[in-house]
Amino acid sequence: RFVDAASLPLTWAEGDLAVPVDMEIARRAEVFVGNAFSSLTSNVVLFRLADGRDWETNRFW
C-alpha cells in the first residue's frame, strides 16, 4: 500500500509537516524507492542506514 503525507488530512498550519511526515514514513518502510538525485532521498537513505537497514532495501529509479 502506498502512503504519503498527501493522503493525510492536514490543516493549513500542519502543511509544513508534510515533508518530515513523508521522511518518517519512508524511514520505516520495508523497501524505499527514491530518486537518486533527490536530497530527500539522500536523507531518507542516511536515516535508514543509521537505523541498521540493509543497503539492498533502498531502491533508486
Coordinates of C-alpha atoms in Angstrom, one line a residue:
R1 CA 0.0 0.0 0.0
F2 CA 1.3 3.4 -1.0
V3 CA 1.2 6.1 1.8
D4 CA 2.4 9.7 1.8
A5 CA 1.5 12.9 3.6
A6 CA -0.8 13.9 0.8
S7 CA -3.2 11.1 1.8
L8 CA -3.4 12.6 5.4
P9 CA -6.0 15.2 6.3
L10 CA -3.6 18.1 7.2
T11 CA -4.8 21.6 8.1
W12 CA -3.1 24.7 6.7
A13 CA -1.0 25.0 9.8
E14 CA 0.1 21.4 9.6
G15 CA 1.2 21.6 6.0
D16 CA 4.8 22.4 6.9
L17 CA 5.0 19.0 8.5
A18 CA 4.3 17.1 5.2
V19 CA 7.9 16.6 4.3
P20 CA 9.0 15.3 7.7
V21 CA 6.0 13.0 7.8
D22 CA 6.9 11.6 4.3
M23 CA 10.5 11.1 5.5
E24 CA 9.4 9.2 8.6
I25 CA 7.1 7.0 6.6
A26 CA 9.9 6.3 4.2
R27 CA 12.4 5.6 7.0
R28 CA 10.1 3.0 8.5
A29 CA 9.1 1.3 5.1
E30 CA 10.2 -2.2 4.3
V31 CA 11.6 -1.0 1.0
F32 CA 12.2 2.6 0.0
V33 CA 12.2 3.7 -3.7
G34 CA 13.5 7.2 -4.4
N35 CA 15.1 9.4 -6.9
A36 CA 18.9 9.2 -6.7
F37 CA 19.3 13.0 -7.4
S38 CA 16.9 14.0 -4.6
S39 CA 18.1 15.5 -1.3
L40 CA 15.0 14.0 0.4
T41 CA 16.0 10.5 -0.9
S42 CA 19.6 11.1 0.4
N43 CA 18.4 12.0 3.8
V44 CA 15.9 9.1 4.0
V45 CA 18.6 6.6 2.9
L46 CA 21.0 8.1 5.5
F47 CA 18.4 7.6 8.3
R48 CA 17.6 4.1 7.1
L49 CA 21.3 3.1 7.1
A50 CA 21.7 4.6 10.6
D51 CA 18.8 2.5 11.8
G52 CA 20.6 -0.6 10.6
R53 CA 18.6 -1.3 7.5
D54 CA 20.4 -3.3 4.7
W55 CA 21.6 -1.2 1.7
E56 CA 19.6 -3.5 -0.5
T57 CA 16.3 -2.2 1.0
N58 CA 16.8 1.1 -0.8
R59 CA 16.0 1.3 -4.5
F60 CA 16.7 4.2 -6.9
W61 CA 15.0 5.0 -10.2

